[in-house]
Amino acid sequence: MNGAGASVVSPGQAALVLISRELRLAWRRWGQSLHPVAFFLMVTTLFPLALSPESAQLRSVAAGVVWVGALLSSLLALETLFRADLDDGTLEQVVLSGQPLAALMLAKTLAHWLVSGLPLVAATPVALGALAVPAVAFGPIMLGILLGTGVLSFLGGIGAALTLGTRRGSVLLSLLILPMAMPVLIFGARAADLAVRGEPAGGGLLLLTAMLVLTVTLAPLATAAAVRICLE
Amino acid sequence: MSDVGRFLAMGGYARFVWPAYALWAAVIAGNVWGAWRALDRARTRALRRLAARAHDAPDRSSS
Amino acid sequence: MNWTWFHRLASPPHFYRIAGQLLPWFAIPAALLLLAGIYGGLVLAPPDYQQGDAYRIIYIHAPSAWLSLLCYTVMATAAFVGLVWRIKLAHAVAAATAPIGASFTALALATGSLWGRPMWGTWWEWDARLTSELILLFLYLGYMALRSAFDDLTRADRASALLAVVGVVNVPIIHFSVYWWNSLHQGTTVFKAQPSIPPSMLLPLLMCLLGSTLLYGALLCVRVRAEVLERERQASWLAGLVK
């Protein structure tokens, strides 16, 4: 049903409409957006309790702990990417709208990154402080987490779309995403560790940026294909 | 030590080499058995479907 | 270019018949090569200068690792073909390959561990190759888990096919990142083959590699036949062939 209506609105405008809708909805349910952040903070503070309160030891594991925490929280946040829209039929409307689905999926994932990734980045200094990381390292690490949550949102979008409507989709989603998230974890944690030790982390951050560019351009295509498969 | 004994001892590494080979044999056997069982089950189910359709055929037009 | 052979192969009844005819041509050479290769590797090949008799695990570890990679490549290629050209048989090949590949990946990990213990002193080493194999196992398990999560076979085929294709794009990235990570944190203690392997050691290895590949072909013939039977619900050709 690709009538005259579809050609009036450009894909860019449609994408912006979708993004603003997602942001408005997230603002209304701002409490829900905080769940992954709370999880992140709890996970990162569990490690000092489990290991030792000694600063030097905490600092040596801080990069890894913060990144694993961010990864797990992102997985948690991914469950909300499509669920509400699938339940109330919005997702079908999006697919049937006649706009290029990949562009709309990019918009949706971008909004999801803004809603779930930014609060994580904001919470990172708290976790880092708890793990005895010097304040000079905060900036590079937060940038890394920002880039990394972006990659995870876009990769996760593919997984979320593939598991749409399956039973126990959340467990399956983790199993699907984790192998593909490992490069992000490896490079991100390495960059963060360099920052903790006061060494320049630029190389790792550039790699993360490259991964982000790669996923932003390719992942929406796969997400759109997956949504079509699961809805048809 | 006899020749067979020396062979089985694998230069002292017997407890690594033989379990490895045993696992390999088990995986191959498991794959062969699994494949054969899959085909067997598929055949049985297909035969059952055919029998059911042949049974229904007099009551409806042939597809 | 005459493509009729391809279209006929993609036709389920034709494939079913051919698979049945090909099976002995895969199975018997596979059995002979594997038995001969294992005998050559265990009995005939001399002990290694550095590793003594422990290196003999290579005759099962290397073919398993080889199969794990071959199976994933075939699976992803078949998935791609099935997605783009909508050939159901391609999906059947991918579905049949997954459990075979997963089991040999696990075997590669287990034999790698058993080999590593006398060589490195620990049951598990975060060696780049073992870590990559572990991630490959997760990719296989994810594929099989996604496939089983759908009730509708077509949807299961297409969703898992998309996952396989996305996974195969990720494999080089994962592999590179793991190698980079590993080289940072420890000197590479990976077993490197001697520059010139004596033929008495190399020949059984080649026989095992080839034999394993043929074994995979034989297993495919059987499993894809099973998949075809499961998918051809309404076909009338079944009556003639299934006995």
Coordinates of C-alpha atoms in Angstrom, one line a residue:
Chain A
M1 CA 0.0 0.0 0.0
N2 CA 2.5 2.5 -1.2
G3 CA 0.1 5.3 -1.9
A4 CA 0.7 9.0 -2.3
G5 CA 1.1 9.4 1.4
A6 CA 4.5 7.6 1.4
S7 CA 6.1 10.0 -1.1
V8 CA 5.1 13.2 0.8
V9 CA 7.4 12.5 3.8
S10 CA 11.1 12.0 3.1
P11 CA 12.9 9.2 4.9
G12 CA 14.9 11.7 6.9
Q13 CA 11.7 13.4 8.2
A14 CA 10.3 10.0 9.0
A15 CA 13.4 9.1 10.9
L16 CA 13.3 12.3 12.9
V17 CA 9.6 11.7 13.7
L18 CA 10.5 8.2 15.0
I19 CA 13.4 9.5 17.1
S20 CA 11.4 12.2 18.7
R21 CA 8.6 9.7 19.4
E22 CA 11.1 7.4 21.1
L23 CA 12.6 10.2 23.2
R24 CA 9.2 11.4 24.2
L25 CA 8.1 7.9 25.3
A26 CA 11.3 7.4 27.2
W27 CA 10.9 10.7 28.9
R28 CA 7.4 9.7 30.1
R29 CA 8.7 6.4 31.5
W30 CA 12.0 7.8 32.7
G31 CA 12.1 5.4 35.6
Q32 CA 12.4 2.5 33.3
S33 CA 15.4 4.0 31.6
L34 CA 17.2 4.0 34.9
H35 CA 16.9 0.3 35.5
P36 CA 20.0 -0.6 33.5
V37 CA 21.9 2.2 35.2
A38 CA 21.0 0.9 38.6
F39 CA 22.1 -2.6 37.5
F40 CA 25.4 -1.2 36.2
L41 CA 26.1 0.6 39.5
M42 CA 25.2 -2.5 41.6
V43 CA 27.3 -4.8 39.5
T44 CA 30.4 -2.6 39.6
T45 CA 30.1 -2.1 43.4
L46 CA 29.8 -5.8 43.9
F47 CA 33.4 -6.3 42.8
P48 CA 35.0 -4.4 45.7
L49 CA 32.9 -6.4 48.0
A50 CA 33.9 -9.7 46.4
L51 CA 37.6 -8.9 45.9
S52 CA 39.1 -6.5 48.4
P53 CA 38.8 -2.8 49.5
E54 CA 42.5 -2.3 48.6
S55 CA 42.8 0.6 46.1
A56 CA 45.7 -0.8 44.1
Q57 CA 43.9 -4.1 43.4
L58 CA 40.6 -2.4 42.5
R59 CA 42.4 -0.1 40.1
S60 CA 44.0 -3.0 38.4
V61 CA 40.6 -4.6 37.6
A62 CA 38.6 -1.4 37.2
A63 CA 38.7 -1.2 33.4
G64 CA 37.4 -4.7 33.0
V65 CA 34.8 -4.5 35.7
V66 CA 33.3 -1.2 34.3
W67 CA 33.2 -2.6 30.8
V68 CA 31.7 -5.9 31.7
G69 CA 29.1 -4.0 33.7
A70 CA 28.3 -1.7 30.8
L71 CA 28.0 -4.7 28.5
L72 CA 25.6 -6.5 30.8
S73 CA 23.5 -3.4 31.4
S74 CA 23.3 -2.8 27.6
L75 CA 22.0 -6.3 27.2
L76 CA 19.4 -5.6 29.8
A77 CA 18.4 -2.4 28.1
L78 CA 18.0 -4.1 24.7
E79 CA 14.9 -5.9 25.8
T80 CA 12.9 -2.7 25.6
L81 CA 14.0 -1.9 22.1
F82 CA 11.1 -3.6 20.3
R83 CA 8.9 -5.1 22.9
A84 CA 6.5 -2.2 23.4
D85 CA 6.2 -1.5 19.7
L86 CA 5.6 -5.2 18.9
D87 CA 2.9 -5.4 21.6
D88 CA 0.9 -2.4 20.5
G89 CA 1.3 -2.9 16.8
T90 CA 3.5 0.1 16.2
L91 CA 6.2 -2.0 14.7
E92 CA 3.9 -3.4 12.0
Q93 CA 2.9 0.2 11.1
V94 CA 6.5 1.1 10.9
V95 CA 7.2 -1.8 8.5
L96 CA 4.2 -1.0 6.4
S97 CA 4.8 2.7 6.3
G98 CA 6.6 2.5 2.9
Q99 CA 9.7 4.3 4.2
P100 CA 13.0 2.5 3.8
L101 CA 13.0 0.2 6.8
A102 CA 16.7 0.4 7.4
A103 CA 16.5 4.1 7.9
L104 CA 13.7 3.7 10.4
M105 CA 15.7 1.0 12.2
L106 CA 18.7 3.3 12.4
A107 CA 16.5 6.0 13.9
K108 CA 15.0 3.6 16.4
T109 CA 18.4 2.2 17.5
L110 CA 19.9 5.7 17.6
A111 CA 17.1 6.8 20.0
H112 CA 17.7 3.7 22.1
W113 CA 21.4 4.5 22.3
L114 CA 20.6 8.0 23.5
V115 CA 18.1 6.8 26.1
S116 CA 20.1 3.9 27.4
G117 CA 23.7 4.7 26.6
L118 CA 23.9 8.3 27.9
P119 CA 22.8 7.5 31.4
L120 CA 25.4 4.8 31.5
V121 CA 28.1 7.2 30.5
A122 CA 26.9 9.6 33.2
A123 CA 27.0 6.8 35.8
T124 CA 30.5 5.7 34.8
P125 CA 32.4 8.2 36.9
V126 CA 30.5 6.9 40.0
A127 CA 31.6 3.4 39.2
L128 CA 35.2 4.5 38.5
G129 CA 35.3 6.5 41.7
A130 CA 34.2 3.4 43.6
L131 CA 37.0 1.5 42.0
A132 CA 39.7 3.9 43.0
V133 CA 40.4 5.2 39.5
P134 CA 42.2 8.6 39.3
A135 CA 39.9 11.4 38.0
V136 CA 42.2 12.2 35.0
A137 CA 41.2 8.8 33.5
F138 CA 37.5 9.6 33.6
G139 CA 37.3 11.5 30.3
P140 CA 38.8 8.9 28.0
I141 CA 36.9 6.0 29.7
M142 CA 33.6 7.8 29.5
L143 CA 34.2 8.4 25.8
G144 CA 35.0 4.8 25.3
I145 CA 31.8 3.7 27.1
L146 CA 29.8 6.1 25.0
L147 CA 31.2 4.6 21.8
G148 CA 31.0 1.1 23.1
T149 CA 27.3 1.4 24.1
G150 CA 26.6 2.7 20.6
V151 CA 28.2 -0.4 19.0
L152 CA 26.3 -2.6 21.4
S153 CA 23.0 -0.8 20.8
F154 CA 23.3 -1.3 17.0
L155 CA 24.6 -4.9 17.3
G156 CA 21.9 -5.6 19.9
G157 CA 19.2 -4.3 17.5
I158 CA 19.9 -7.1 15.2
G159 CA 19.7 -9.7 18.0
A160 CA 16.5 -8.0 19.4
A161 CA 14.9 -8.1 16.0
L162 CA 15.8 -11.8 15.4
T163 CA 14.3 -12.8 18.7
L164 CA 11.1 -10.9 18.3
G165 CA 8.2 -12.8 19.6
T166 CA 10.2 -15.9 20.6
R167 CA 9.7 -17.4 24.0
R168 CA 12.5 -16.6 26.5
G169 CA 13.8 -14.1 24.0
S170 CA 16.0 -12.3 26.5
V171 CA 18.2 -15.3 27.4
L172 CA 18.5 -16.1 23.7
L173 CA 19.3 -12.5 22.9
S174 CA 22.3 -12.6 25.3
L175 CA 23.6 -15.8 23.7
L176 CA 23.4 -14.3 20.3
I177 CA 24.9 -10.9 21.1
L178 CA 27.8 -11.8 23.4
P179 CA 30.1 -13.4 20.8
M180 CA 29.7 -10.4 18.5
A181 CA 30.2 -8.0 21.4
M182 CA 33.6 -9.5 22.4
P183 CA 35.7 -7.3 20.1
V184 CA 34.1 -4.2 21.6
L185 CA 34.9 -5.5 25.0
I186 CA 38.4 -6.4 24.2
F187 CA 39.3 -3.0 22.6
G188 CA 37.2 -0.9 25.0
A189 CA 38.6 -2.5 28.2
R190 CA 42.1 -2.3 26.9
A191 CA 41.7 1.5 26.1
A192 CA 40.2 2.0 29.6
D193 CA 43.0 0.1 31.2
L194 CA 45.6 2.3 29.5
A195 CA 43.7 5.4 30.7
V196 CA 43.7 4.1 34.3
R197 CA 47.4 3.7 34.1
G198 CA 47.8 7.2 32.8
E199 CA 48.9 6.1 29.3
P200 CA 47.4 7.6 26.1
A201 CA 44.3 5.6 25.0
G202 CA 43.7 7.3 21.7
G203 CA 44.4 4.3 19.5
G204 CA 41.8 2.1 21.2
L205 CA 39.2 5.0 21.1
L206 CA 39.8 5.3 17.4
L207 CA 39.3 1.6 16.9
L208 CA 36.0 1.9 18.8
T209 CA 35.0 4.8 16.6
A210 CA 35.7 2.7 13.6
M211 CA 33.6 -0.1 14.9
L212 CA 30.8 2.3 15.6
V213 CA 30.9 3.7 12.1
L214 CA 30.8 0.1 10.7
T215 CA 27.9 -1.0 12.9
V216 CA 25.9 2.2 12.3
T217 CA 26.1 1.8 8.6
L218 CA 25.6 -2.0 8.4
A219 CA 23.6 -3.1 11.4
P220 CA 20.3 -1.3 10.5
L221 CA 20.2 -3.3 7.2
A222 CA 20.4 -6.5 9.1
T223 CA 17.9 -5.3 11.7
A224 CA 15.4 -4.3 9.0
A225 CA 15.8 -7.7 7.4
A226 CA 15.3 -9.5 10.7
V227 CA 12.2 -7.5 11.6
R228 CA 10.7 -8.4 8.2
I229 CA 11.5 -12.0 8.7
C230 CA 9.9 -12.1 12.1
L231 CA 6.8 -10.2 11.1
E232 CA 5.9 -11.7 7.8
Chain B
M1 CA 58.7 -52.7 28.8
S2 CA 57.1 -54.6 25.9
D3 CA 56.4 -52.9 22.6
V4 CA 52.6 -52.8 23.3
G5 CA 53.3 -51.5 26.7
R6 CA 55.5 -48.7 25.4
F7 CA 52.9 -47.9 22.8
L8 CA 50.2 -47.6 25.4
A9 CA 52.3 -45.5 27.6
M10 CA 52.8 -42.8 24.9
G11 CA 56.1 -41.6 26.4
G12 CA 54.4 -40.8 29.7
Y13 CA 51.6 -38.8 28.1
A14 CA 49.1 -41.6 28.0
R15 CA 46.6 -39.8 30.3
F16 CA 46.3 -37.0 27.7
V17 CA 46.6 -38.8 24.4
W18 CA 44.2 -41.7 25.0
P19 CA 41.3 -39.6 26.5
A20 CA 41.7 -37.3 23.5
Y21 CA 41.4 -40.2 21.0
A22 CA 38.5 -41.6 23.0
L23 CA 36.7 -38.3 22.8
W24 CA 37.3 -38.2 19.1
A25 CA 35.9 -41.7 18.6
A26 CA 32.9 -40.7 20.7
V27 CA 32.2 -37.5 18.7
I28 CA 32.4 -39.4 15.4
A29 CA 30.2 -42.2 16.7
G30 CA 27.8 -39.7 18.1
N31 CA 27.6 -37.8 14.8
V32 CA 27.0 -41.0 12.8
W33 CA 24.4 -42.3 15.2
G34 CA 22.7 -38.9 15.4
A35 CA 22.5 -38.5 11.6
W36 CA 21.2 -42.0 11.2
R37 CA 18.6 -41.5 13.9
A38 CA 17.5 -38.2 12.3
L39 CA 16.9 -39.9 9.0
D40 CA 15.1 -42.8 10.6
R41 CA 12.8 -40.5 12.5
A42 CA 12.1 -38.4 9.4
R43 CA 11.3 -41.5 7.4
T44 CA 8.9 -42.8 10.0
R45 CA 7.1 -39.4 10.3
A46 CA 6.9 -39.1 6.5
L47 CA 5.5 -42.6 6.1
R48 CA 3.0 -41.8 8.8
R49 CA 1.9 -38.7 7.0
L50 CA 1.6 -40.5 3.8
A51 CA -0.5 -43.2 5.4
A52 CA -2.8 -40.6 7.0
R53 CA -3.2 -38.9 3.6
A54 CA -3.9 -42.1 1.9
H55 CA -6.5 -42.9 4.5
D56 CA -8.2 -39.5 4.0
A57 CA -8.0 -39.7 0.2
P58 CA -11.4 -41.4 -0.4
D59 CA -13.1 -38.6 1.6
R60 CA -11.6 -35.6 -0.2
S61 CA -10.4 -34.7 -3.7
S62 CA -6.7 -35.5 -4.4
S63 CA -4.3 -32.6 -3.9
Chain C
M1 CA 26.4 -21.1 -18.8
N2 CA 24.1 -24.0 -18.3
W3 CA 22.6 -23.8 -14.8
T4 CA 20.2 -26.7 -15.1
W5 CA 22.5 -28.9 -13.0
F6 CA 22.2 -26.4 -10.2
H7 CA 18.4 -26.2 -10.4
R8 CA 18.1 -29.9 -10.5
L9 CA 20.3 -30.3 -7.5
A10 CA 18.2 -27.8 -5.6
S11 CA 15.1 -29.8 -6.3
P12 CA 14.5 -31.9 -3.2
P13 CA 13.5 -35.2 -4.8
H14 CA 16.5 -35.1 -7.1
F15 CA 18.8 -34.2 -4.2
Y16 CA 17.4 -37.0 -2.1
R17 CA 18.2 -39.5 -4.7
I18 CA 21.7 -38.2 -5.4
A19 CA 22.5 -38.0 -1.7
G20 CA 21.7 -41.6 -1.3
Q21 CA 23.9 -42.6 -4.2
L22 CA 26.8 -40.4 -3.0
L23 CA 26.8 -41.6 0.5
P24 CA 29.0 -44.7 0.0
W25 CA 31.4 -42.7 -2.1
F26 CA 31.9 -40.4 0.9
A27 CA 31.6 -42.8 3.8
I28 CA 33.9 -45.6 2.7
P29 CA 36.9 -43.5 1.7
A30 CA 36.4 -41.4 4.8
A31 CA 36.5 -44.6 7.0
L32 CA 39.6 -45.9 5.2
L33 CA 41.5 -42.6 5.3
L34 CA 40.7 -42.0 8.9
L35 CA 41.7 -45.4 10.0
A36 CA 44.9 -45.3 8.0
G37 CA 45.7 -41.8 9.1
I38 CA 45.1 -42.6 12.8
Y39 CA 47.2 -45.7 12.5
G40 CA 50.0 -43.8 10.8
G41 CA 49.8 -41.0 13.4
L42 CA 49.7 -43.2 16.4
V43 CA 51.9 -46.1 15.4
L44 CA 54.1 -45.3 12.4
A45 CA 55.1 -41.6 13.0
P46 CA 58.1 -41.1 15.2
P47 CA 57.9 -39.1 18.5
D48 CA 58.4 -35.4 18.3
Y49 CA 61.8 -33.9 19.2
Q50 CA 60.2 -31.4 21.7
Q51 CA 56.9 -32.9 22.6
G52 CA 57.5 -36.6 22.7
D53 CA 54.4 -38.6 22.0
A54 CA 52.0 -35.9 23.2
Y55 CA 52.0 -34.2 19.8
R56 CA 50.1 -37.2 18.4
I57 CA 46.9 -35.4 19.5
I58 CA 47.4 -33.2 16.5
Y59 CA 46.0 -36.0 14.3
I60 CA 42.6 -35.4 15.9
H61 CA 42.9 -31.8 17.1
A62 CA 43.8 -30.3 13.7
P63 CA 41.1 -32.1 11.7
S64 CA 38.5 -31.1 14.3
A65 CA 39.6 -27.5 14.2
W66 CA 39.5 -27.7 10.4
L67 CA 36.0 -29.2 10.4
S68 CA 34.8 -26.6 12.8
L69 CA 35.8 -23.8 10.4
L70 CA 34.7 -25.6 7.3
C71 CA 31.3 -26.3 8.7
Y72 CA 30.8 -22.7 9.7
T73 CA 31.8 -21.5 6.2
V74 CA 29.4 -24.0 4.6
M75 CA 26.7 -23.1 7.0
A76 CA 27.1 -19.4 6.4
T77 CA 27.3 -19.8 2.6
A78 CA 24.3 -22.1 2.6
A79 CA 22.4 -19.6 4.8
F80 CA 23.3 -16.8 2.4
V81 CA 22.1 -18.8 -0.6
G82 CA 18.9 -19.7 1.1
L83 CA 18.2 -16.1 2.1
V84 CA 19.0 -14.5 -1.2
W85 CA 17.7 -17.1 -3.6
R86 CA 15.1 -18.6 -1.3
I87 CA 16.2 -22.1 -1.9
K88 CA 14.8 -24.3 0.9
L89 CA 17.5 -27.0 0.4
A90 CA 20.2 -24.5 1.2
H91 CA 18.5 -23.9 4.6
A92 CA 18.4 -27.7 5.0
V93 CA 22.1 -27.9 4.5
A94 CA 22.8 -25.1 7.0
A95 CA 20.5 -26.7 9.6
A96 CA 22.2 -30.1 9.1
T97 CA 25.7 -28.7 9.3
A98 CA 25.2 -26.8 12.6
P99 CA 25.3 -29.8 15.0
I100 CA 28.2 -31.4 13.2
G101 CA 30.2 -28.2 13.3
A102 CA 29.3 -27.6 17.0
S103 CA 30.4 -31.0 18.1
F104 CA 33.7 -30.8 16.3
T105 CA 34.3 -27.3 17.7
A106 CA 33.8 -28.8 21.2
L107 CA 36.1 -31.6 20.3
A108 CA 38.8 -29.2 19.1
L109 CA 38.5 -27.3 22.4
A110 CA 38.7 -30.5 24.4
T111 CA 41.6 -32.0 22.5
G112 CA 43.3 -28.6 22.5
S113 CA 43.0 -28.5 26.2
L114 CA 44.3 -32.1 26.6
W115 CA 47.3 -31.1 24.4
G116 CA 47.9 -27.9 26.2
R117 CA 48.1 -29.4 29.6
P118 CA 51.4 -31.2 29.1
M119 CA 52.7 -28.4 26.9
W120 CA 51.7 -25.3 28.9
G121 CA 50.9 -26.8 32.3
T122 CA 47.3 -25.7 32.6
W123 CA 44.0 -27.2 31.4
W124 CA 42.9 -24.0 29.9
E125 CA 45.0 -21.3 28.3
W126 CA 43.6 -18.1 26.9
D127 CA 45.6 -18.8 23.8
A128 CA 44.3 -16.9 20.8
R129 CA 43.3 -20.0 18.9
L130 CA 41.5 -21.7 21.8
T131 CA 39.7 -18.5 22.6
S132 CA 38.6 -18.0 19.0
E133 CA 37.4 -21.6 18.9
L134 CA 35.4 -21.0 22.1
I135 CA 33.7 -18.0 20.5
L136 CA 33.0 -20.0 17.4
L137 CA 31.3 -22.6 19.6
F138 CA 29.1 -19.8 21.0
L139 CA 28.2 -18.8 17.5
Y140 CA 27.1 -22.3 16.6
L141 CA 25.1 -22.7 19.8
G142 CA 23.4 -19.3 19.2
Y143 CA 22.4 -20.5 15.7
M144 CA 21.0 -23.7 17.0
A145 CA 19.2 -22.0 19.9
L146 CA 17.7 -19.4 17.6
R147 CA 16.5 -22.1 15.2
S148 CA 14.8 -24.0 17.9
A149 CA 13.1 -20.9 19.3
F150 CA 10.7 -20.7 16.4
D151 CA 7.7 -22.9 15.7
D152 CA 7.4 -21.9 12.1
L153 CA 10.1 -23.7 10.0
T154 CA 10.3 -21.0 7.4
R155 CA 10.8 -18.3 10.0
A156 CA 13.4 -20.4 11.8
D157 CA 15.2 -20.9 8.6
R158 CA 15.4 -17.3 7.6
A159 CA 16.1 -15.9 11.1
S160 CA 18.9 -18.3 11.8
A161 CA 20.2 -17.8 8.3
L162 CA 20.5 -14.0 8.9
L163 CA 22.2 -14.7 12.2
A164 CA 24.7 -17.0 10.4
V165 CA 25.5 -14.3 7.8
V166 CA 25.9 -11.6 10.4
G167 CA 28.1 -14.0 12.4
V168 CA 30.4 -14.7 9.5
V169 CA 30.9 -11.0 8.9
N170 CA 32.0 -10.8 12.6
V171 CA 34.3 -13.8 12.5
P172 CA 37.3 -12.0 11.0
I173 CA 36.8 -9.1 13.4
I174 CA 36.5 -11.4 16.4
H175 CA 39.5 -13.4 15.3
F176 CA 41.6 -10.3 14.8
S177 CA 40.6 -8.8 18.2
V178 CA 41.4 -12.0 20.0
Y179 CA 44.8 -12.4 18.4
W180 CA 45.6 -8.8 19.2
W181 CA 44.4 -9.2 22.8
N182 CA 46.4 -12.4 23.2
S183 CA 49.6 -11.0 21.8
L184 CA 49.4 -8.1 24.3
H185 CA 49.0 -10.1 27.4
Q186 CA 51.3 -13.0 26.9
G187 CA 54.1 -14.1 24.7
T188 CA 52.6 -16.4 22.1
T189 CA 53.1 -19.9 23.5
V190 CA 51.2 -21.4 20.6
F191 CA 52.6 -24.6 19.2
K192 CA 54.3 -23.8 16.0
A193 CA 54.8 -26.6 13.5
Q194 CA 58.4 -27.4 12.8
P195 CA 59.6 -25.7 9.7
S196 CA 60.0 -29.0 7.9
I197 CA 57.7 -31.7 9.0
P198 CA 58.9 -35.2 8.1
P199 CA 56.6 -37.0 5.6
S200 CA 56.0 -39.7 8.2
M201 CA 54.3 -37.1 10.4
L202 CA 52.7 -35.0 7.7
L203 CA 51.1 -37.8 5.6
P204 CA 48.9 -39.2 8.4
L205 CA 47.8 -35.6 9.2
L206 CA 46.8 -35.0 5.6
M207 CA 44.9 -38.3 5.5
C208 CA 43.1 -37.4 8.7
L209 CA 42.2 -34.0 7.3
L210 CA 40.9 -35.4 4.0
G211 CA 39.1 -38.2 5.8
S212 CA 37.4 -35.8 8.2
T213 CA 36.2 -33.7 5.3
L214 CA 34.8 -36.8 3.5
L215 CA 33.2 -37.8 6.8
Y216 CA 31.4 -34.4 6.9
G217 CA 30.2 -35.0 3.4
A218 CA 28.8 -38.4 4.4
L219 CA 27.1 -37.0 7.4
L220 CA 25.6 -34.2 5.3
C221 CA 24.2 -36.8 2.8
V222 CA 22.3 -38.5 5.7
R223 CA 21.2 -35.4 7.6
V224 CA 20.1 -33.3 4.6
R225 CA 18.0 -36.3 3.5
A226 CA 16.3 -36.2 6.9
E227 CA 15.8 -32.4 6.6
V228 CA 14.3 -32.8 3.2
L229 CA 11.8 -35.4 4.4
E230 CA 10.8 -33.1 7.3
R231 CA 10.2 -30.2 5.0
E232 CA 8.4 -31.8 2.1
R233 CA 5.1 -32.2 3.9
Q234 CA 2.8 -32.3 0.9
A235 CA 4.9 -33.7 -1.8
S236 CA 3.7 -36.7 -3.7
W237 CA 7.2 -37.8 -4.7
L238 CA 7.7 -39.0 -1.1
A239 CA 5.4 -41.9 -1.8
G240 CA 7.8 -43.3 -4.4
L241 CA 11.1 -42.8 -2.6
V242 CA 10.4 -43.4 1.1
K243 CA 10.5 -47.0 1.9

